[in-house]
Each structure stands twice: as C-alpha cells, then as structure tokens.
Short mmCIF file of C-alpha atoms in Angstrom, two decimals:
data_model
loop_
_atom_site.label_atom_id
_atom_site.label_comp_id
_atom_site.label_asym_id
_atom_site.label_seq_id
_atom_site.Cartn_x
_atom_site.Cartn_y
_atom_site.Cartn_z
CA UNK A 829 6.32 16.59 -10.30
CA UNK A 830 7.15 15.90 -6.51
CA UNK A 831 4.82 13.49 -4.69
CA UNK A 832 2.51 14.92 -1.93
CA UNK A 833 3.17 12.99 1.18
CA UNK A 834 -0.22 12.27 3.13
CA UNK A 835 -0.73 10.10 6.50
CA UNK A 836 -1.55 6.51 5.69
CA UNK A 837 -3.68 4.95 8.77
CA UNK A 838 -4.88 1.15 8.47
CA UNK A 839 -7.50 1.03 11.30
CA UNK A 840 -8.24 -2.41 11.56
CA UNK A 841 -11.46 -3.78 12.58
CA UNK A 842 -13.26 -1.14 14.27
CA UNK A 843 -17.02 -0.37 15.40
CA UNK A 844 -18.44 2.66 13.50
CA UNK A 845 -19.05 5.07 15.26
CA UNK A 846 -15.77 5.13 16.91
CA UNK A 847 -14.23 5.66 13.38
CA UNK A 848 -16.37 8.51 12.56
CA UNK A 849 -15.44 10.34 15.22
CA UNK A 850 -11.94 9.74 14.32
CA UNK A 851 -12.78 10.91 11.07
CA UNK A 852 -13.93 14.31 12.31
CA UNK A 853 -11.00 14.53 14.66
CA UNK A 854 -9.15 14.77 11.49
CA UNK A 855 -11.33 16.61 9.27
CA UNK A 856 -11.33 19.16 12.05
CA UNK A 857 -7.64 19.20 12.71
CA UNK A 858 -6.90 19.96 9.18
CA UNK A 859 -9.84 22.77 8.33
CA UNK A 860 -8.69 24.69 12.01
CA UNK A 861 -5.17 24.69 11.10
CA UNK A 862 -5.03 25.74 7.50
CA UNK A 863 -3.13 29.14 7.78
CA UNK A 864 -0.28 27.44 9.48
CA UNK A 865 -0.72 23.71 8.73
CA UNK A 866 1.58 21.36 6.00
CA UNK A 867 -0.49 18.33 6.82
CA UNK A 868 -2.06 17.64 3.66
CA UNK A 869 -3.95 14.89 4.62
CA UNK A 870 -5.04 11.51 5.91
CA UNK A 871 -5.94 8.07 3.84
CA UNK A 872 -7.74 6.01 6.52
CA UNK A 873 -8.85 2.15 5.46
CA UNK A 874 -11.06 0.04 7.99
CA UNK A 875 -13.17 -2.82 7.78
CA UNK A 876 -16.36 -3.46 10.36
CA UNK A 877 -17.48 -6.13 12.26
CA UNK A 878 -20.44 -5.34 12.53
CA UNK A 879 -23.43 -4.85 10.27
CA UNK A 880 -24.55 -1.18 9.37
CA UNK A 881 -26.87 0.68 7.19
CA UNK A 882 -26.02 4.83 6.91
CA UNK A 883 -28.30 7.09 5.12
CA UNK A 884 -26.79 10.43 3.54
CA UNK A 885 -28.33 13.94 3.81
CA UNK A 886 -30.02 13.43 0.18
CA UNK A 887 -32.34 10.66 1.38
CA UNK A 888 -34.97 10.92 3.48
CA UNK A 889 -34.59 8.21 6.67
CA UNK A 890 -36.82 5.34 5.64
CA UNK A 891 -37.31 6.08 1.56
CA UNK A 892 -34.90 2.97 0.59
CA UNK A 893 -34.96 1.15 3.91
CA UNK A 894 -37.35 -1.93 2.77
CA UNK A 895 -37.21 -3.24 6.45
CA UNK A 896 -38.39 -2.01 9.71
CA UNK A 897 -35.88 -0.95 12.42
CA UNK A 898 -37.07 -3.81 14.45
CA UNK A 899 -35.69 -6.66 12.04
CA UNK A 900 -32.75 -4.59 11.38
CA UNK A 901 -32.53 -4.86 15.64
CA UNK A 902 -32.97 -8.56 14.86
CA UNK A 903 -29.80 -9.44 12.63
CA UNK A 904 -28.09 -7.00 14.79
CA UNK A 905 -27.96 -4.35 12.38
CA UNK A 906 -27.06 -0.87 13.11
CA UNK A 907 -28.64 2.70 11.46
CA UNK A 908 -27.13 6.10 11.12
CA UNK A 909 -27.78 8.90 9.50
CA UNK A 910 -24.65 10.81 8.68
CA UNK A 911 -23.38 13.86 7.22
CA UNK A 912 -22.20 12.78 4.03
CA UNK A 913 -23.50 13.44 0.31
CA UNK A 914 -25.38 10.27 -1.69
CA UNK A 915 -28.38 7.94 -0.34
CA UNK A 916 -28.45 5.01 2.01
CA UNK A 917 -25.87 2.39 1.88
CA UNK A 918 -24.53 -0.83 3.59
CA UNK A 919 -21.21 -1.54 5.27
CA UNK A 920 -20.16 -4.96 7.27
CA UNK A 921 -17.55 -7.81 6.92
CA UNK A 922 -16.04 -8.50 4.02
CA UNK A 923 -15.86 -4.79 2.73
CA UNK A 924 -12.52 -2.39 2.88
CA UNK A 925 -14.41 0.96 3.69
CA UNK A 926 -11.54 3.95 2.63
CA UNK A 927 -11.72 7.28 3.73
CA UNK A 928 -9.72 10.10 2.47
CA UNK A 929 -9.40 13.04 4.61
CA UNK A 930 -7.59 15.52 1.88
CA UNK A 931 -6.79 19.42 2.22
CA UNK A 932 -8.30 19.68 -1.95
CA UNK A 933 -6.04 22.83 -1.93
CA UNK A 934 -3.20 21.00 -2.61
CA UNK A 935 -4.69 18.70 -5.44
CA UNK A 936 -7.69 20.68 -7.26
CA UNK A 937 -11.25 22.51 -6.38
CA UNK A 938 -13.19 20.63 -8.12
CA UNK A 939 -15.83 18.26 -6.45
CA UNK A 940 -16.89 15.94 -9.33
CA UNK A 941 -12.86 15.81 -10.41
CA UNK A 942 -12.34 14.10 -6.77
CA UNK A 943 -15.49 11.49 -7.12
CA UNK A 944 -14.35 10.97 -11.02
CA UNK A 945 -10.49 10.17 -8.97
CA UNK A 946 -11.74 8.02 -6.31
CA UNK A 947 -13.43 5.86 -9.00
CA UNK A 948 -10.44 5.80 -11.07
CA UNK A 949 -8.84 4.62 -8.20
CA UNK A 950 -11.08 1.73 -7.94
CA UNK A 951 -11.00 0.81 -11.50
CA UNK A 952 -7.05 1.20 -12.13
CA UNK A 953 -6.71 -1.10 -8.99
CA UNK A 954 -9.78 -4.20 -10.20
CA UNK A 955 -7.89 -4.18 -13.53
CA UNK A 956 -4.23 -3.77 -12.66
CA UNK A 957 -4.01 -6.78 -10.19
CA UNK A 958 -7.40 -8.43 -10.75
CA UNK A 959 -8.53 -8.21 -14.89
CA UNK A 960 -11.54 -7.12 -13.47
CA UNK A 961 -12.86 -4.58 -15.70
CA UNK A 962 -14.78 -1.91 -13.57
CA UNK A 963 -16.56 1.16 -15.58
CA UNK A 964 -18.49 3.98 -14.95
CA UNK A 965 -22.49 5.05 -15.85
CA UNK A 966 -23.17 8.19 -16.77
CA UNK A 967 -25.28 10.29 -14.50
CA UNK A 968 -24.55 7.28 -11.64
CA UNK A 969 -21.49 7.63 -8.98
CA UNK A 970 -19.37 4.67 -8.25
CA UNK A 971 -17.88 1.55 -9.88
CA UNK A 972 -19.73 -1.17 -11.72
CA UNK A 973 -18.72 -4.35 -13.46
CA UNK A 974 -21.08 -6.69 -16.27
CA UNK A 975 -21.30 -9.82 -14.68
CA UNK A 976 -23.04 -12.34 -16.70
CA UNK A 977 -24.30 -9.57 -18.77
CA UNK A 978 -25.88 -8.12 -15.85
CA UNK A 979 -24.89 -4.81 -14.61
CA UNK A 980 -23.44 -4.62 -11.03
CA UNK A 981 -21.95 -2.30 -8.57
CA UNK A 982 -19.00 -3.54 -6.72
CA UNK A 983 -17.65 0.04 -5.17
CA UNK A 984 -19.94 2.35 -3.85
CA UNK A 985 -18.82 6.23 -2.91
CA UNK A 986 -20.12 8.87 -0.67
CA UNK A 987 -18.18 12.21 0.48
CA UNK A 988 -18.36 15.18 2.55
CA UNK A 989 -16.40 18.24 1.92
CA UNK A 990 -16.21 21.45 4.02
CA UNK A 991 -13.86 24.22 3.19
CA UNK A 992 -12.39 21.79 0.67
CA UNK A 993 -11.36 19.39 3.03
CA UNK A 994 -12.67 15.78 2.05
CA UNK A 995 -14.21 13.23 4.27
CA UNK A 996 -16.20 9.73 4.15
CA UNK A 997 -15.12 8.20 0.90
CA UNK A 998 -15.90 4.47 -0.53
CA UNK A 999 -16.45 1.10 0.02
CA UNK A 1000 -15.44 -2.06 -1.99
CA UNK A 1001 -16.95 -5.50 -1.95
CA UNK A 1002 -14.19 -7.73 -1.34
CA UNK A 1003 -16.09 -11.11 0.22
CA UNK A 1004 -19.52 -9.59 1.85
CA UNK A 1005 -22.87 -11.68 2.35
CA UNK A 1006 -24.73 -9.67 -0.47
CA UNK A 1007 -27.51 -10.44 0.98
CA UNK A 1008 -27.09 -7.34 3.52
CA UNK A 1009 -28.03 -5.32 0.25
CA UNK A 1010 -31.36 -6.47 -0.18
CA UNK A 1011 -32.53 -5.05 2.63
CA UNK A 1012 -32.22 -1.59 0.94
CA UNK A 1013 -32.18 0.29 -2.06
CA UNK A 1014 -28.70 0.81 -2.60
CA UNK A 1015 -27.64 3.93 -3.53
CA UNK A 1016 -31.40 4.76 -3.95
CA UNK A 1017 -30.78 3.21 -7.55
CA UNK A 1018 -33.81 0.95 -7.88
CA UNK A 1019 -32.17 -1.40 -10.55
CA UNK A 1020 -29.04 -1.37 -8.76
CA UNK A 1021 -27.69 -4.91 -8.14
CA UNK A 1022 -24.51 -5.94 -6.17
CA UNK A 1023 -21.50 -7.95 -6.65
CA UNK A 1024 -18.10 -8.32 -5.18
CA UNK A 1025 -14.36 -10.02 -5.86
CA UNK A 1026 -15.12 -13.04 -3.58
CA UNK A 1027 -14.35 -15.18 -6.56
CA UNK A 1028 -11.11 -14.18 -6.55
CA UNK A 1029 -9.83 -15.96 -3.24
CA UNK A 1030 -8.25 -12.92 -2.50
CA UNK A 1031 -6.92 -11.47 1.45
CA UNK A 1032 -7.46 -8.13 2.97
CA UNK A 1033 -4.26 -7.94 3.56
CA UNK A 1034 -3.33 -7.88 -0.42
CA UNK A 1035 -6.61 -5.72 -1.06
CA UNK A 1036 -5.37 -3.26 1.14
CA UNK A 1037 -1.87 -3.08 0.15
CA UNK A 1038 -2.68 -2.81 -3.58
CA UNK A 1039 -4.98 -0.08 -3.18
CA UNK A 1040 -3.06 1.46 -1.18
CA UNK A 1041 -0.49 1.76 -4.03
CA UNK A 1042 -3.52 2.65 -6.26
CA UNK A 1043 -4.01 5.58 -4.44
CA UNK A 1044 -0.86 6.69 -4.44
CA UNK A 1045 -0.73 6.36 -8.38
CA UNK A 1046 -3.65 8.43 -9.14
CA UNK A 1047 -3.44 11.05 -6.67
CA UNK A 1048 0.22 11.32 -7.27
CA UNK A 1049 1.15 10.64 -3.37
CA UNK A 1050 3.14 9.12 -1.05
CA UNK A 1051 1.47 7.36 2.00
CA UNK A 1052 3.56 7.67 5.14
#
C-alpha cells in the first residue's frame, strides 16, 4: 500500500499559546479546503519553556487543580483552558508535546481507533529503541509503564476532532521535574503517578527523530 505523505513541522521551543494558534491555523486550513484540498495533514512536535497547566472541556476549571492560581503565578506557571477532549494536564521542559493535525478521511472514522494509534505509537517507539515496555489500562487513555512495581504514566493524550480533522495530541516525559505533576490530578486519575525516560541519558534531538519514524510506521506515512 502507498504511503500517505503528511507535513512534518519540528517547532522548536515555543510559548503556548503561540503554538495553538498555529495549530488552529492548520486545523482550519485543512477542514475549509476539503472539497478541493490533497493536504492530508500536519505532524507538529514542540517542546515549552515554560511551565503550563491546560484543562480540557471534560473537567471543570479547578476540580484537579490542588493549588491556587496565585502559587501557580508564583513558580511562573501558566493556565488554560482549551478545547480539547480529557481532564487537566501539565506541559513544560523536558517533555516532546506532538500534535497531529490529520484529515481522518484518508486513514479511518473511527475516534477510539486514532487514540488506540497514537498510543501504539508511543509504545512501538519506548520498546523499539528504548526496552521500555509501555502498556495500556483498560478504561484509561494513554501510556503507562511498572516501575518498581508501581504503575506509572509516562505519555499522556488529549485530542480534538471536528469534521474528522484531528488536533492537540500527546505528550511524553522525556527529562521533566515531576514534581510539576503534583500540583494536579493528572488526567483527573486520582492514583495516577508519573514517570519519565530521564534515566535513559537520552537527547531531544534522538527522541524526536525516532518518533518521528514511529509515526510514520504506524500510520503508514511519510513525513515531508
């Protein structure tokens, strides 16, 4: 079967705001042109500076926020809510944050398929290059590892989709401070414990490459 060829983007380090309205740019571009558009998509990876909390449209604003705005003001923390499925989560340095921006009418109409992909993604690219061994938990969306026989979540994924176009996407912990995520509940899972692949001594610049070519395995695409 031919490859799909999609528009590969590596942002850099970027405030976020400024990338989410580049993400709507493109979510827009592609929705208002799809009677006479072969752009099938976009496959954007960025990584913050800065520290940032976002809350999806299934939680309510402060439900798993266990600090006041007024600390968050004091580590120089940052608050949105956002227009994307799932609960509240954390991004900052030391995560690659991945967003998809994919026409689904070229792939397949199926909502959970895409989450049950992106995760695949995730885990075909921690055990391929890493012998990390990520899983999933039933009735829980993301990617999870047993580290000292503790369950953790190293990728965590939110999405929007409007007229089958895709947007947000995931997040992996590559070398964060963890201890961002105890200001929260992440995910609103209240068990939910963190980890990341700081023990592997790894650069972005590798991360990003390999799952990059991740991608491109389980979606069956080419990244131009």
């Amino acid at each position: 079967m031919k490859k799909k060829t999609i528009f590969f983007k590596d942002l850099g380090v970027k405030e976020y705001k400024v990338t989410w309205i580049y993400q709507k740019k493109l979510h827009n571009t592609i929705i208002n042109n799809k009677n006479n558009n072969n752009i099938i998509g976009y496959l954007l990876f960025v990584e913050y500076y800065n520290h940032i909390y976002t809350i999806g449209q299934n939680c309510k604003r402060y439900k798993h926020l266990l600090v006041s705005e007024y600390f968050l003001d004091q580590i120089n923390a940052y608050l949105y809510k956002i227009d994307r499925g799932g609960d509240i989560t954390y991004h900052g340095p030391g995560q690659l944050v991945v967003y998809p921006i994919l026409d689904m009418n070229y792939f397949f109409l199926d909502i959970h398929k895409y989450i049950r992909y992106l995760e695949e993604v995730v885990i075909y690219f921690l055990y391929k290059y890493y012998k990390i061994n990520g899983i999933r938990i039933k009735g829980k969306t993301g990617v999870w590892i047993i580290n000292n026989k503790q369950l953790r979540k190293i990728c965590s994924i939110g999405i929007k989709i409007k007229r089958w176009t895709t947007m947000h996407g995931l997040s992996l912990n590559v070398n964060p401070n963890l201890k961002y995520f105890d200001y929260i509940i992440p995910c609103g899972i209240s068990d939910c414990k963190m980890t990341s692949m700081k023990k592997e001594n790894i650069s972005f610049k590798e991360v990003k490459y390999l799952l990059k070519q991740s991608f491109e395995n389980i979606f069956n695409i080419e990244c131009i």
